[in-house]
Amino acid sequence: MDCLFCKIISGDIPAKVIFQDDLVVAFDDINPQAPQHKLIVPRKHIATLNDLQEEDNNLIGYMAQTAKQLAKNLNIAEDGYRIVMNCNAGAGQTVFHIHMHLLGGRHMTWPPG
Ligand code: 5GP
Ligand code: ZN
């Protein structure tokens, strides 16, 4: 499958991996939008949030738990951080394999752009 994140997960394309287990891989975003910008990606290829099945509920929960733990490890948990999932082009999704952005290390404004 011609999917960038599947290739990062398989190791065909290098990335700065900070955590991985049998369900998820987390790595530095190549174009960081904050001092800390990580991507948490499930090993399972799911193109967009619109493709989520009920059977994926635990996986999404696990991604959030991973983000929580990584935020703690990165020392951004107390100050605050943001989790973002973009769905489809209109929301800015450019890689069609779902992922959570974990952003922190600076003050965040609202609403997002
Ligand atoms: P999206 O726009 O789909 O929500 O997020 C995709 C993210 O993947 C972007 O923040 C972009 O910087 C990041 N990205 C794109 N190509 C690569 C790559 O080759 N390596 C890494 N580590 N991140 C990438
Ligand atoms: Zn994929």
mmCIF file of N, CA, C and O in Angstrom, residues 22-95:
data_model
loop_
_atom_site.group_PDB
_atom_site.id
_atom_site.type_symbol
_atom_site.label_atom_id
_atom_site.label_comp_id
_atom_site.label_asym_id
_atom_site.label_seq_id
_atom_site.Cartn_x
_atom_site.Cartn_y
_atom_site.Cartn_z
ATOM 1 N N ASP A 22 3.039 -2.988 20.152
ATOM 2 C CA ASP A 22 2.350 -3.783 19.122
ATOM 3 C C ASP A 22 1.139 -3.068 18.525
ATOM 4 O O ASP A 22 0.592 -3.521 17.522
ATOM 5 N N LEU A 23 0.722 -1.950 19.112
ATOM 6 C CA LEU A 23 -0.458 -1.246 18.611
ATOM 7 C C LEU A 23 -0.149 0.087 17.939
ATOM 8 O O LEU A 23 -0.830 0.481 16.984
ATOM 9 N N VAL A 24 0.833 0.828 18.448
ATOM 10 C CA VAL A 24 1.089 2.193 17.964
ATOM 11 C C VAL A 24 2.582 2.448 17.783
ATOM 12 O O VAL A 24 3.426 1.763 18.371
ATOM 13 N N VAL A 25 2.866 3.467 16.959
ATOM 14 C CA VAL A 25 4.226 3.989 16.810
ATOM 15 C C VAL A 25 4.126 5.505 16.972
ATOM 16 O O VAL A 25 3.210 6.132 16.416
ATOM 17 N N ALA A 26 5.038 6.090 17.729
ATOM 18 C CA ALA A 26 5.055 7.548 17.921
ATOM 19 C C ALA A 26 6.416 8.080 17.504
ATOM 20 O O ALA A 26 7.454 7.492 17.823
ATOM 21 N N PHE A 27 6.389 9.199 16.777
ATOM 22 C CA PHE A 27 7.641 9.751 16.246
ATOM 23 C C PHE A 27 7.519 11.257 16.081
ATOM 24 O O PHE A 27 6.409 11.820 16.107
ATOM 25 N N ASP A 28 8.679 11.917 15.914
ATOM 26 C CA ASP A 28 8.715 13.369 15.719
ATOM 27 C C ASP A 28 8.059 13.737 14.396
ATOM 28 O O ASP A 28 8.348 13.110 13.366
ATOM 29 N N ASP A 29 7.241 14.793 14.405
ATOM 30 C CA ASP A 29 6.739 15.345 13.154
ATOM 31 C C ASP A 29 7.904 16.010 12.417
ATOM 32 O O ASP A 29 8.732 16.705 13.016
ATOM 33 N N ILE A 30 7.970 15.800 11.106
ATOM 34 C CA ILE A 30 9.085 16.324 10.307
ATOM 35 C C ILE A 30 9.021 17.843 10.167
ATOM 36 O O ILE A 30 10.046 18.481 9.890
ATOM 37 N N ASN A 31 7.857 18.420 10.391
ATOM 38 C CA ASN A 31 7.662 19.868 10.248
ATOM 39 C C ASN A 31 6.952 20.395 11.499
ATOM 40 O O ASN A 31 5.767 20.730 11.471
ATOM 41 N N PRO A 32 7.708 20.469 12.612
ATOM 42 C CA PRO A 32 7.061 20.723 13.907
ATOM 43 C C PRO A 32 6.395 22.094 13.993
ATOM 44 O O PRO A 32 6.955 23.098 13.563
ATOM 45 N N GLN A 33 5.200 22.079 14.569
ATOM 46 C CA GLN A 33 4.421 23.308 14.750
ATOM 47 C C GLN A 33 4.473 23.812 16.189
ATOM 48 O O GLN A 33 3.790 24.778 16.542
ATOM 49 N N ALA A 34 5.294 23.179 16.995
ATOM 50 C CA ALA A 34 5.479 23.559 18.400
ATOM 51 C C ALA A 34 6.813 22.956 18.840
ATOM 52 O O ALA A 34 7.326 22.052 18.173
ATOM 53 N N PRO A 35 7.374 23.437 19.975
ATOM 54 C CA PRO A 35 8.650 22.868 20.442
ATOM 55 C C PRO A 35 8.586 21.345 20.593
ATOM 56 O O PRO A 35 9.580 20.658 20.350
ATOM 57 N N GLN A 36 7.437 20.836 21.011
ATOM 58 C CA GLN A 36 7.212 19.386 21.007
ATOM 59 C C GLN A 36 6.070 19.100 20.041
ATOM 60 O O GLN A 36 4.971 19.651 20.195
ATOM 61 N N HIS A 37 6.335 18.288 19.039
ATOM 62 C CA HIS A 37 5.294 17.915 18.085
ATOM 63 C C HIS A 37 5.545 16.467 17.682
ATOM 64 O O HIS A 37 6.451 16.175 16.888
ATOM 65 N N LYS A 38 4.746 15.567 18.256
ATOM 66 C CA LYS A 38 4.867 14.132 17.992
ATOM 67 C C LYS A 38 3.623 13.653 17.275
ATOM 68 O O LYS A 38 2.547 14.259 17.402
ATOM 69 N N LEU A 39 3.774 12.571 16.558
ATOM 70 C CA LEU A 39 2.635 11.925 15.905
ATOM 71 C C LEU A 39 2.473 10.535 16.504
ATOM 72 O O LEU A 39 3.465 9.797 16.636
ATOM 73 N N ILE A 40 1.247 10.214 16.880
ATOM 74 C CA ILE A 40 0.935 8.886 17.422
ATOM 75 C C ILE A 40 0.072 8.180 16.390
ATOM 76 O O ILE A 40 -1.024 8.650 16.052
ATOM 77 N N VAL A 41 0.592 7.094 15.855
ATOM 78 C CA VAL A 41 0.004 6.449 14.683
ATOM 79 C C VAL A 41 -0.294 4.986 15.015
ATOM 80 O O VAL A 41 0.588 4.274 15.523
ATOM 81 N N PRO A 42 -1.506 4.518 14.751
ATOM 82 C CA PRO A 42 -1.780 3.098 14.961
ATOM 83 C C PRO A 42 -1.103 2.260 13.880
ATOM 84 O O PRO A 42 -0.984 2.691 12.725
ATOM 85 N N ARG A 43 -0.644 1.073 14.245
ATOM 86 C CA ARG A 43 -0.071 0.180 13.220
ATOM 87 C C ARG A 43 -1.117 -0.220 12.188
ATOM 88 O O ARG A 43 -0.796 -0.443 11.028
ATOM 89 N N LYS A 44 -2.367 -0.278 12.625
ATOM 90 C CA LYS A 44 -3.461 -0.618 11.710
ATOM 91 C C LYS A 44 -3.712 0.549 10.760
ATOM 92 O O LYS A 44 -3.878 1.690 11.199
ATOM 93 N N HIS A 45 -3.757 0.268 9.469
ATOM 94 C CA HIS A 45 -4.040 1.327 8.493
ATOM 95 C C HIS A 45 -5.532 1.642 8.478
ATOM 96 O O HIS A 45 -6.346 0.814 8.079
ATOM 97 N N ILE A 46 -5.859 2.853 8.929
ATOM 98 C CA ILE A 46 -7.228 3.386 8.848
ATOM 99 C C ILE A 46 -7.064 4.737 8.168
ATOM 100 O O ILE A 46 -6.290 5.577 8.649
ATOM 101 N N ALA A 47 -7.722 4.965 7.049
ATOM 102 C CA ALA A 47 -7.415 6.149 6.235
ATOM 103 C C ALA A 47 -7.816 7.455 6.920
ATOM 104 O O ALA A 47 -7.032 8.410 6.958
ATOM 105 N N THR A 48 -9.036 7.521 7.417
ATOM 106 C CA THR A 48 -9.509 8.756 8.056
ATOM 107 C C THR A 48 -10.405 8.388 9.236
ATOM 108 O O THR A 48 -10.846 7.236 9.375
ATOM 109 N N LEU A 49 -10.722 9.386 10.045
ATOM 110 C CA LEU A 49 -11.643 9.141 11.164
ATOM 111 C C LEU A 49 -12.995 8.649 10.651
ATOM 112 O O LEU A 49 -13.709 7.936 11.358
ATOM 113 N N ASN A 50 -13.351 9.029 9.424
ATOM 114 C CA ASN A 50 -14.620 8.573 8.848
ATOM 115 C C ASN A 50 -14.648 7.062 8.642
ATOM 116 O O ASN A 50 -15.723 6.484 8.484
ATOM 117 N N ASP A 51 -13.477 6.449 8.614
ATOM 118 C CA ASP A 51 -13.375 5.005 8.382
ATOM 119 C C ASP A 51 -13.300 4.200 9.675
ATOM 120 O O ASP A 51 -13.163 2.973 9.630
ATOM 121 N N LEU A 52 -13.362 4.896 10.824
ATOM 122 C CA LEU A 52 -13.291 4.206 12.115
ATOM 123 C C LEU A 52 -14.468 3.256 12.270
ATOM 124 O O LEU A 52 -15.608 3.612 11.960
ATOM 125 N N GLN A 53 -14.178 2.066 12.767
ATOM 126 C CA GLN A 53 -15.220 1.089 13.068
ATOM 127 C C GLN A 53 -15.365 0.971 14.589
ATOM 128 O O GLN A 53 -14.461 1.361 15.340
ATOM 129 N N GLU A 54 -16.480 0.431 14.994
ATOM 130 C CA GLU A 54 -16.685 0.246 16.433
ATOM 131 C C GLU A 54 -15.562 -0.589 17.037
ATOM 132 O O GLU A 54 -15.155 -0.377 18.183
ATOM 133 N N GLU A 55 -15.035 -1.522 16.263
ATOM 134 C CA GLU A 55 -13.951 -2.383 16.760
ATOM 135 C C GLU A 55 -12.662 -1.596 17.029
ATOM 136 O O GLU A 55 -11.736 -2.122 17.637
ATOM 137 N N ASP A 56 -12.604 -0.338 16.557
ATOM 138 C CA ASP A 56 -11.413 0.490 16.760
ATOM 139 C C ASP A 56 -11.492 1.342 18.028
ATOM 140 O O ASP A 56 -10.567 2.104 18.322
ATOM 141 N N ASN A 57 -12.590 1.224 18.764
ATOM 142 C CA ASN A 57 -12.770 2.075 19.947
ATOM 143 C C ASN A 57 -11.614 1.937 20.938
ATOM 144 O O ASN A 57 -11.100 2.933 21.450
ATOM 145 N N ASN A 58 -11.204 0.706 21.195
ATOM 146 C CA ASN A 58 -10.101 0.509 22.143
ATOM 147 C C ASN A 58 -8.804 1.100 21.617
ATOM 148 O O ASN A 58 -8.004 1.643 22.374
ATOM 149 N N LEU A 59 -8.620 1.002 20.314
ATOM 150 C CA LEU A 59 -7.393 1.515 19.702
ATOM 151 C C LEU A 59 -7.309 3.034 19.863
ATOM 152 O O LEU A 59 -6.254 3.574 20.224
ATOM 153 N N ILE A 60 -8.398 3.730 19.606
ATOM 154 C CA ILE A 60 -8.404 5.187 19.770
ATOM 155 C C ILE A 60 -8.149 5.566 21.225
ATOM 156 O O ILE A 60 -7.387 6.485 21.531
ATOM 157 N N GLY A 61 -8.766 4.811 22.129
ATOM 158 C CA GLY A 61 -8.527 5.054 23.550
ATOM 159 C C GLY A 61 -7.065 4.836 23.907
ATOM 160 O O GLY A 61 -6.471 5.602 24.672
ATOM 161 N N TYR A 62 -6.477 3.816 23.318
ATOM 162 C CA TYR A 62 -5.068 3.518 23.577
ATOM 163 C C TYR A 62 -4.166 4.619 23.024
ATOM 164 O O TYR A 62 -3.152 4.971 23.652
ATOM 165 N N MET A 63 -4.526 5.167 21.879
ATOM 166 C CA MET A 63 -3.752 6.293 21.331
ATOM 167 C C MET A 63 -3.796 7.481 22.300
ATOM 168 O O MET A 63 -2.789 8.160 22.510
ATOM 169 N N ALA A 64 -4.957 7.743 22.875
ATOM 170 C CA ALA A 64 -5.076 8.851 23.836
ATOM 171 C C ALA A 64 -4.251 8.559 25.087
ATOM 172 O O ALA A 64 -3.583 9.455 25.631
ATOM 173 N N GLN A 65 -4.276 7.321 25.555
ATOM 174 C CA GLN A 65 -3.451 6.956 26.720
ATOM 175 C C GLN A 65 -1.970 7.126 26.410
ATOM 176 O O GLN A 65 -1.191 7.567 27.263
ATOM 177 N N THR A 66 -1.589 6.766 25.174
ATOM 178 C CA THR A 66 -0.186 6.930 24.762
ATOM 179 C C THR A 66 0.188 8.399 24.749
ATOM 180 O O THR A 66 1.264 8.792 25.232
ATOM 181 N N ALA A 67 -0.704 9.242 24.213
ATOM 182 C CA ALA A 67 -0.447 10.688 24.189
ATOM 183 C C ALA A 67 -0.276 11.216 25.610
ATOM 184 O O ALA A 67 0.646 11.995 25.899
ATOM 185 N N LYS A 68 -1.143 10.785 26.499
ATOM 186 C CA LYS A 68 -1.061 11.221 27.905
ATOM 187 C C LYS A 68 0.288 10.850 28.510
ATOM 188 O O LYS A 68 0.945 11.684 29.146
ATOM 189 N N GLN A 69 0.725 9.628 28.265
ATOM 190 C CA GLN A 69 1.988 9.170 28.838
ATOM 191 C C GLN A 69 3.180 9.908 28.219
ATOM 192 O O GLN A 69 4.118 10.302 28.919
ATOM 193 N N LEU A 70 3.127 10.103 26.901
ATOM 194 C CA LEU A 70 4.222 10.813 26.239
ATOM 195 C C LEU A 70 4.296 12.248 26.724
ATOM 196 O O LEU A 70 5.387 12.797 26.931
ATOM 197 N N ALA A 71 3.135 12.892 26.906
ATOM 198 C CA ALA A 71 3.115 14.279 27.407
ATOM 199 C C ALA A 71 3.797 14.352 28.766
ATOM 200 O O ALA A 71 4.564 15.278 29.049
ATOM 201 N N LYS A 72 3.530 13.358 29.590
ATOM 202 C CA LYS A 72 4.171 13.311 30.909
ATOM 203 C C LYS A 72 5.681 13.156 30.750
ATOM 204 O O LYS A 72 6.468 13.892 31.367
ATOM 205 N N ASN A 73 6.086 12.223 29.890
ATOM 206 C CA ASN A 73 7.526 11.977 29.681
ATOM 207 C C ASN A 73 8.235 13.220 29.134
ATOM 208 O O ASN A 73 9.410 13.454 29.433
ATOM 209 N N LEU A 74 7.526 13.984 28.317
ATOM 210 C CA LEU A 74 8.116 15.162 27.672
ATOM 211 C C LEU A 74 8.028 16.402 28.558
ATOM 212 O O LEU A 74 8.441 17.495 28.152
ATOM 213 N N ASN A 75 7.442 16.240 29.752
ATOM 214 C CA ASN A 75 7.314 17.345 30.704
ATOM 215 C C ASN A 75 6.436 18.479 30.202
ATOM 216 O O ASN A 75 6.693 19.642 30.500
ATOM 217 N N ILE A 76 5.406 18.138 29.447
ATOM 218 C CA ILE A 76 4.462 19.166 28.994
ATOM 219 C C ILE A 76 3.075 18.933 29.593
ATOM 220 O O ILE A 76 2.150 19.705 29.345
ATOM 221 N N ALA A 77 2.948 17.895 30.394
ATOM 222 C CA ALA A 77 1.617 17.528 30.902
ATOM 223 C C ALA A 77 1.041 18.605 31.818
ATOM 224 O O ALA A 77 -0.145 18.925 31.733
ATOM 225 N N GLU A 78 1.877 19.183 32.665
ATOM 226 C CA GLU A 78 1.364 20.156 33.640
ATOM 227 C C GLU A 78 1.038 21.482 32.972
ATOM 228 O O GLU A 78 -0.024 22.063 33.215
ATOM 229 N N ASP A 79 1.920 21.987 32.127
ATOM 230 C CA ASP A 79 1.661 23.262 31.438
ATOM 231 C C ASP A 79 0.485 23.141 30.481
ATOM 232 O O ASP A 79 -0.293 24.086 30.332
ATOM 233 N N GLY A 80 0.395 22.013 29.816
ATOM 234 C CA GLY A 80 -0.703 21.784 28.891
ATOM 235 C C GLY A 80 -0.214 21.425 27.511
ATOM 236 O O GLY A 80 0.908 21.781 27.113
ATOM 237 N N TYR A 81 -1.049 20.719 26.818
ATOM 238 C CA TYR A 81 -0.701 20.261 25.466
ATOM 239 C C TYR A 81 -1.982 20.111 24.672
ATOM 240 O O TYR A 81 -3.091 20.220 25.216
ATOM 241 N N ARG A 82 -1.824 19.894 23.392
ATOM 242 C CA ARG A 82 -2.995 19.752 22.529
ATOM 243 C C ARG A 82 -2.880 18.471 21.712
ATOM 244 O O ARG A 82 -1.813 18.146 21.192
ATOM 245 N N ILE A 83 -4.015 17.787 21.593
ATOM 246 C CA ILE A 83 -4.147 16.607 20.738
ATOM 247 C C ILE A 83 -5.016 17.013 19.556
ATOM 248 O O ILE A 83 -6.091 17.580 19.749
ATOM 249 N N VAL A 84 -4.542 16.745 18.362
ATOM 250 C CA VAL A 84 -5.292 17.119 17.158
ATOM 251 C C VAL A 84 -5.383 15.914 16.237
ATOM 252 O O VAL A 84 -4.387 15.210 16.024
ATOM 253 N N MET A 85 -6.587 15.683 15.704
ATOM 254 C CA MET A 85 -6.758 14.715 14.621
ATOM 255 C C MET A 85 -7.518 15.414 13.512
ATOM 256 O O MET A 85 -8.670 15.825 13.703
ATOM 257 N N ASN A 86 -6.880 15.591 12.378
ATOM 258 C CA ASN A 86 -7.521 16.231 11.227
ATOM 259 C C ASN A 86 -8.205 15.168 10.379
ATOM 260 O O ASN A 86 -7.614 14.130 10.089
ATOM 261 N N CYS A 87 -9.435 15.445 9.991
ATOM 262 C CA CYS A 87 -10.165 14.485 9.150
ATOM 263 C C CYS A 87 -10.481 15.099 7.801
ATOM 264 O O CYS A 87 -11.264 16.058 7.715
ATOM 265 N N ASN A 88 -9.830 14.559 6.798
ATOM 266 C CA ASN A 88 -10.032 14.946 5.391
ATOM 267 C C ASN A 88 -9.412 16.316 5.061
ATOM 268 O O ASN A 88 -9.028 17.082 5.942
ATOM 269 N N ALA A 89 -9.319 16.581 3.775
ATOM 270 C CA ALA A 89 -8.530 17.716 3.290
ATOM 271 C C ALA A 89 -9.020 19.044 3.842
ATOM 272 O O ALA A 89 -8.208 19.943 4.141
ATOM 273 N N GLY A 90 -10.330 19.195 3.981
ATOM 274 C CA GLY A 90 -10.876 20.462 4.459
ATOM 275 C C GLY A 90 -10.408 20.825 5.855
ATOM 276 O O GLY A 90 -10.410 22.005 6.236
ATOM 277 N N ALA A 91 -10.023 19.818 6.635
ATOM 278 C CA ALA A 91 -9.512 20.054 7.987
ATOM 279 C C ALA A 91 -7.992 20.033 8.028
ATOM 280 O O ALA A 91 -7.396 20.157 9.095
ATOM 281 N N GLY A 92 -7.365 19.835 6.862
ATOM 282 C CA GLY A 92 -5.908 19.872 6.809
ATOM 283 C C GLY A 92 -5.234 18.515 6.838
ATOM 284 O O GLY A 92 -4.011 18.438 6.986
ATOM 285 N N GLN A 93 -6.008 17.422 6.694
ATOM 286 C CA GLN A 93 -5.363 16.102 6.660
ATOM 287 C C GLN A 93 -4.592 15.937 5.355
ATOM 288 O O GLN A 93 -5.148 16.154 4.269
ATOM 289 N N THR A 94 -3.324 15.582 5.475
ATOM 290 C CA THR A 94 -2.472 15.397 4.294
ATOM 291 C C THR A 94 -1.953 13.965 4.179
ATOM 292 O O THR A 94 -1.552 13.543 3.103
ATOM 293 N N VAL A 95 -1.923 13.241 5.290
ATOM 294 C CA VAL A 95 -1.511 11.839 5.271
ATOM 295 C C VAL A 95 -2.731 11.008 5.656
ATOM 296 O O VAL A 95 -3.283 11.171 6.754
#
